[in-house]
PDB file of C-alpha atoms in Angstrom:
ATOM      1  CA  MET A   1     108.206 103.965  99.663  1.00 42.00           C
ATOM      2  CA  PRO A   2     109.330 101.896  96.691  1.00 46.00           C
ATOM      3  CA  LEU A   3     113.016 102.390  95.980  1.00 50.00           C
ATOM      4  CA  PRO A   4     113.953 100.913  92.589  1.00 51.00           C
ATOM      5  CA  LEU A   5     116.854  98.737  93.662  1.00 60.00           C
ATOM      6  CA  ILE A   6     115.374  97.459  96.923  1.00 70.00           C
ATOM      7  CA  PRO A   7     113.569  94.558  95.133  1.00 74.00           C
ATOM      8  CA  VAL A   8     116.917  93.445  93.651  1.00 78.00           C
ATOM      9  CA  VAL A   9     118.551  93.560  97.083  1.00 81.00           C
ATOM     10  CA  ILE A  10     115.649  91.697  98.704  1.00 79.00           C
ATOM     11  CA  SER A  11     115.742  89.020  95.971  1.00 80.00           C
ATOM     12  CA  ALA A  12     119.471  88.546  96.532  1.00 81.00           C
ATOM     13  CA  LEU A  13     118.936  88.281 100.304  1.00 82.00           C
ATOM     14  CA  ALA A  14     116.118  85.765  99.784  1.00 81.00           C
ATOM     15  CA  ALA A  15     118.434  83.681  97.583  1.00 82.00           C
ATOM     16  CA  GLY A  16     120.809  83.253 100.532  1.00 84.00           C
ATOM     17  CA  GLY A  17     122.911  86.402 100.302  1.00 86.00           C
ATOM     18  CA  THR A  18     124.031  88.532 103.223  1.00 87.00           C
ATOM     19  CA  LEU A  19     124.303  92.303 103.495  1.00 86.00           C
ATOM     20  CA  VAL A  20     127.886  93.337 104.328  1.00 88.00           C
ATOM     21  CA  PRO A  21     129.876  96.583 104.500  1.00 86.00           C
ATOM     22  CA  HIS A  22     131.520  97.553 101.183  1.00 85.00           C
ATOM     23  CA  ALA A  23     135.101  98.816 101.026  1.00 80.00           C
ATOM     24  CA  ALA A  24     133.942 102.050  99.336  1.00 80.00           C
ATOM     25  CA  GLY A  25     131.356 102.687 102.055  1.00 82.00           C
ATOM     26  CA  GLY A  26     127.718 101.725 101.920  1.00 83.00           C
ATOM     27  CA  LEU A  27     126.549  98.112 101.915  1.00 87.00           C
ATOM     28  CA  ILE A  28     126.353  95.322  99.330  1.00 87.00           C
ATOM     29  CA  VAL A  29     124.905  91.821  99.184  1.00 88.00           C
ATOM     30  CA  THR A  30     127.451  89.019  99.055  1.00 88.00           C
ATOM     31  CA  SER A  31     126.941  85.330  98.331  1.00 86.00           C
ATOM     32  CA  ALA A  32     129.191  82.280  98.151  1.00 84.00           C
ATOM     33  CA  SER A  33     130.548  83.516  94.795  1.00 84.00           C
ATOM     34  CA  GLY A  34     131.282  87.067  95.989  1.00 85.00           C
ATOM     35  CA  TYR A  35     129.492  90.395  95.626  1.00 86.00           C
ATOM     36  CA  VAL A  36     126.107  90.277  93.882  1.00 85.00           C
ATOM     37  CA  ALA A  37     125.950  92.793  91.006  1.00 84.00           C
ATOM     38  CA  GLY A  38     123.363  95.561  91.304  1.00 82.00           C
ATOM     39  CA  THR A  39     122.895  95.259  95.072  1.00 84.00           C
ATOM     40  CA  TYR A  40     125.057  98.154  96.298  1.00 85.00           C
ATOM     41  CA  LEU A  41     123.195 100.374  98.782  1.00 83.00           C
ATOM     42  CA  SER A  42     124.634 103.854  99.185  1.00 83.00           C
ATOM     43  CA  THR A  43     124.406 105.833 102.396  1.00 81.00           C
ATOM     44  CA  ALA A  44     121.789 108.090 100.785  1.00 81.00           C
ATOM     45  CA  THR A  45     119.579 105.095  99.906  1.00 79.00           C
ATOM     46  CA  ILE A  46     119.887 103.624 103.398  1.00 79.00           C
ATOM     47  CA  THR A  47     119.094 107.014 104.941  1.00 79.00           C
ATOM     48  CA  ALA A  48     115.956 107.335 102.787  1.00 77.00           C
ATOM     49  CA  LEU A  49     114.904 103.818 103.753  1.00 74.00           C
ATOM     50  CA  LEU A  50     115.403 104.198 107.501  1.00 72.00           C
ATOM     51  CA  VAL A  51     114.339 107.796 107.994  1.00 69.00           C
ATOM     52  CA  GLY A  52     111.221 107.292 105.871  1.00 63.00           C
ATOM     53  CA  GLY A  53     110.272 104.038 107.611  1.00 55.00           C
ATOM     54  CA  ALA A  54     110.968 105.260 111.162  1.00 49.00           C
ATOM     55  CA  THR A  55     107.675 107.080 111.598  1.00 50.00           C
ATOM     56  CA  ALA A  56     105.578 104.091 110.606  1.00 46.00           C
ATOM     57  CA  LEU A  57     107.712 101.765 112.715  1.00 46.00           C
ATOM     58  CA  GLY A  58     107.354 103.956 115.830  1.00 49.00           C
ATOM     59  CA  ALA A  59     103.624 104.472 115.370  1.00 48.00           C
ATOM     60  CA  GLY A  60     103.068 100.751 114.836  1.00 46.00           C
ATOM     61  CA  ALA A  61     104.997  99.854 117.978  1.00 47.00           C
ATOM     62  CA  ALA A  62     103.001 102.347 120.057  1.00 48.00           C
ATOM     63  CA  VAL A  63      99.669 101.046 118.781  1.00 45.00           C
ATOM     64  CA  VAL A  64     100.599  97.392 119.313  1.00 44.00           C
ATOM     65  CA  SER A  65     101.986  97.927 122.815  1.00 50.00           C
ATOM     66  CA  GLY A  66      98.935  99.923 123.942  1.00 54.00           C
ATOM     67  CA  PHE A  67      96.546  97.406 122.394  1.00 51.00           C
ATOM     68  CA  ALA A  68      98.365  94.435 123.957  1.00 53.00           C
ATOM     69  CA  ALA A  69      98.336  96.031 127.411  1.00 55.00           C
ATOM     70  CA  THR A  70      94.601  96.676 127.155  1.00 56.00           C
ATOM     71  CA  ILE A  71      93.754  93.148 126.035  1.00 57.00           C
ATOM     72  CA  ILE A  72      96.009  91.339 128.508  1.00 60.00           C
ATOM     73  CA  GLY A  73      95.021  93.562 131.406  1.00 62.00           C
ATOM     74  CA  SER A  74      96.385  93.286 134.907  1.00 61.00           C
ATOM     75  CA  ALA A  75      96.130  90.838 137.768  1.00 60.00           C
ATOM     76  CA  GLY A  76      94.887  93.433 140.206  1.00 58.00           C
ATOM     77  CA  ILE A  77      96.191  94.394 143.621  1.00 53.00           C
ATOM     78  CA  PHE A  78      98.994  92.056 144.763  1.00 48.00           C
ATOM     79  CA  GLY A  79      97.944  89.382 142.289  1.00 57.00           C
ATOM     80  CA  THR A  80      94.361  89.143 143.564  1.00 53.00           C
ATOM     81  CA  THR A  81      91.227  89.430 141.445  1.00 53.00           C
ATOM     82  CA  ILE A  82      90.421  92.789 143.064  1.00 55.00           C
ATOM     83  CA  GLY A  83      91.018  95.348 140.343  1.00 58.00           C
ATOM     84  CA  ALA A  84      91.946  92.697 137.771  1.00 64.00           C
ATOM     85  CA  SER A  85      91.192  93.625 134.173  1.00 64.00           C
ATOM     86  CA  GLY A  86      91.339  92.259 130.639  1.00 69.00           C
ATOM     87  CA  VAL A  87      91.922  88.604 129.814  1.00 68.00           C
ATOM     88  CA  THR A  88      93.976  88.146 132.977  1.00 67.00           C
ATOM     89  CA  GLY A  89      91.077  89.344 135.135  1.00 68.00           C
ATOM     90  CA  VAL A  90      88.596  87.052 133.388  1.00 70.00           C
ATOM     91  CA  LEU A  91      90.869  84.021 133.755  1.00 67.00           C
ATOM     92  CA  MET A  92      91.475  84.794 137.426  1.00 66.00           C
ATOM     93  CA  SER A  93      87.746  85.267 138.069  1.00 63.00           C
ATOM     94  CA  LEU A  94      87.002  81.882 136.483  1.00 67.00           C
ATOM     95  CA  GLY A  95      89.699  80.222 138.585  1.00 64.00           C
ATOM     96  CA  ILE A  96      91.707  79.205 135.534  1.00 67.00           C
ATOM     97  CA  LEU A  97      94.583  81.496 136.399  1.00 60.00           C
ATOM     98  CA  ALA A  98      95.284  81.418 140.125  1.00 61.00           C
ATOM     99  CA  SER A  99      98.344  83.630 140.045  1.00 58.00           C
ATOM    100  CA  THR A 100     100.830  85.002 137.602  1.00 56.00           C
ATOM    101  CA  PRO A 101     103.347  82.328 136.576  1.00 55.00           C
ATOM    102  CA  ILE A 102     107.007  83.260 137.058  1.00 57.00           C
ATOM    103  CA  TRP A 103     107.756  82.971 133.316  1.00 67.00           C
ATOM    104  CA  VAL A 104     105.484  85.907 132.517  1.00 68.00           C
ATOM    105  CA  PRO A 105     107.566  88.643 134.199  1.00 69.00           C
ATOM    106  CA  ILE A 106     110.768  86.987 132.977  1.00 76.00           C
ATOM    107  CA  ALA A 107     109.469  86.913 129.390  1.00 82.00           C
ATOM    108  CA  ILE A 108     108.387  90.536 129.650  1.00 84.00           C
ATOM    109  CA  ALA A 109     111.806  91.541 130.995  1.00 83.00           C
ATOM    110  CA  VAL A 110     113.556  89.703 128.144  1.00 90.00           C
ATOM    111  CA  MET A 111     111.295  91.409 125.578  1.00 92.00           C
ATOM    112  CA  VAL A 112     111.937  94.843 127.111  1.00 92.00           C
ATOM    113  CA  VAL A 113     115.702  94.311 127.117  1.00 93.00           C
ATOM    114  CA  GLY A 114     115.619  93.033 123.519  1.00 91.00           C
ATOM    115  CA  ALA A 115     113.452  95.908 122.330  1.00 91.00           C
ATOM    116  CA  SER A 116     115.661  98.419 124.163  1.00 92.00           C
ATOM    117  CA  TYR A 117     118.800  97.003 122.565  1.00 91.00           C
ATOM    118  CA  GLY A 118     117.156  97.065 119.138  1.00 87.00           C
ATOM    119  CA  ALA A 119     116.011 100.651 119.648  1.00 89.00           C
ATOM    120  CA  PHE A 120     119.520 101.633 120.783  1.00 91.00           C
ATOM    121  CA  ARG A 121     121.096 100.030 117.684  1.00 89.00           C
ATOM    122  CA  TYR A 122     118.515 101.658 115.415  1.00 88.00           C
ATOM    123  CA  HIS A 123     119.077 105.061 117.071  1.00 89.00           C
ATOM    124  CA  LYS A 124     122.872 104.819 116.638  1.00 90.00           C
ATOM    125  CA  LEU A 125     122.493 103.819 112.990  1.00 89.00           C
ATOM    126  CA  ARG A 126     120.000 106.579 112.270  1.00 89.00           C
ATOM    127  CA  LYS A 127     122.243 109.159 113.993  1.00 90.00           C
ATOM    128  CA  LYS A 128     125.212 107.987 111.891  1.00 90.00           C
ATOM    129  CA  LEU A 129     123.201 108.217 108.669  1.00 88.00           C
ATOM    130  CA  LEU A 130     121.841 111.671 109.421  1.00 90.00           C
ATOM    131  CA  SER A 131     125.264 113.023 110.423  1.00 91.00           C
ATOM    132  CA  THR A 132     126.932 111.787 107.209  1.00 89.00           C
ATOM    133  CA  PRO A 133     127.319 114.712 104.773  1.00 90.00           C
ATOM    134  CA  GLU A 134     125.498 114.418 101.443  1.00 87.00           C
ATOM    135  CA  GLY A 135     127.660 112.820  98.770  1.00 86.00           C
ATOM    136  CA  VAL A 136     129.898 111.047 101.301  1.00 88.00           C
ATOM    137  CA  GLU A 137     129.671 107.299 101.885  1.00 88.00           C
ATOM    138  CA  ALA A 138     129.598 106.112 105.500  1.00 88.00           C
ATOM    139  CA  GLN A 139     131.669 103.127 106.573  1.00 89.00           C
ATOM    140  CA  PHE A 140     129.337 100.557 108.151  1.00 89.00           C
ATOM    141  CA  THR A 141     130.155  97.814 110.646  1.00 90.00           C
ATOM    142  CA  GLU A 142     129.035  94.190 110.437  1.00 91.00           C
ATOM    143  CA  THR A 143     126.482  94.838 113.197  1.00 88.00           C
ATOM    144  CA  GLU A 144     125.018  97.795 111.316  1.00 89.00           C
ATOM    145  CA  ALA A 145     124.840  95.671 108.169  1.00 90.00           C
ATOM    146  CA  LYS A 146     122.881  93.023 110.094  1.00 89.00           C
ATOM    147  CA  VAL A 147     120.443  95.662 111.408  1.00 87.00           C
ATOM    148  CA  ILE A 148     119.839  97.036 107.911  1.00 88.00           C
ATOM    149  CA  GLU A 149     119.489  93.513 106.483  1.00 89.00           C
ATOM    150  CA  TRP A 150     116.899  92.692 109.161  1.00 87.00           C
ATOM    151  CA  LEU A 151     114.974  95.869 108.329  1.00 85.00           C
ATOM    152  CA  LEU A 152     115.076  95.114 104.585  1.00 86.00           C
ATOM    153  CA  ARG A 153     113.757  91.595 105.162  1.00 86.00           C
ATOM    154  CA  ARG A 154     111.012  93.012 107.381  1.00 84.00           C
ATOM    155  CA  PHE A 155     110.059  95.609 104.742  1.00 80.00           C
ATOM    156  CA  ALA A 156     109.973  92.820 102.133  1.00 80.00           C
ATOM    157  CA  LYS A 157     107.532  90.784 104.248  1.00 78.00           C
ATOM    158  CA  LYS A 158     105.377  93.875 104.741  1.00 71.00           C
ATOM    159  CA  GLU A 159     105.319  94.534 100.985  1.00 66.00           C
ATOM    160  CA  LYS A 160     104.222  90.948 100.279  1.00 63.00           C
ATOM    161  CA  ARG A 161     101.326  91.283 102.759  1.00 58.00           C
ATOM    162  CA  ASP A 162     100.244  94.577 101.176  1.00 53.00           C
ATOM    163  CA  ASP A 163     100.271  93.068  97.661  1.00 52.00           C
ATOM    164  CA  ALA A 164      98.122  90.048  98.593  1.00 52.00           C
TER     165      ALA A 164
END
């Protein structure tokens, strides 16, 4: 989904700029010297970017989470090797992994909370974009600007991998 001004915005972000809310609505990249010319993102552009990329993002997350669960496996019944599967089961069978370390469930809980918060922020932003009438600019918050900047940087990394 190549949008013509996205490369300009990504270049400005890579040069040290930050995406911020614009007084007229929409977002713009700012640097130490002020607004960067040619980097204004209207609500319509942001909507096209997020709504178009949402399907791929959701499908990718589902594939990765299912794949990771299959590979890692489970420790079995009450942490024993009975019913253990995947890499965890192999390591437990070999005696390398006696039990599940405490950091594993804590790390998983932190990842779930982080992913849930990110999904909540993304959902709120998407709902705001879709409810904004055509031709009207939405007023964004600093938090929403950071979410969109993160997504733009992520799309830029994805584009570089596809070009290589």
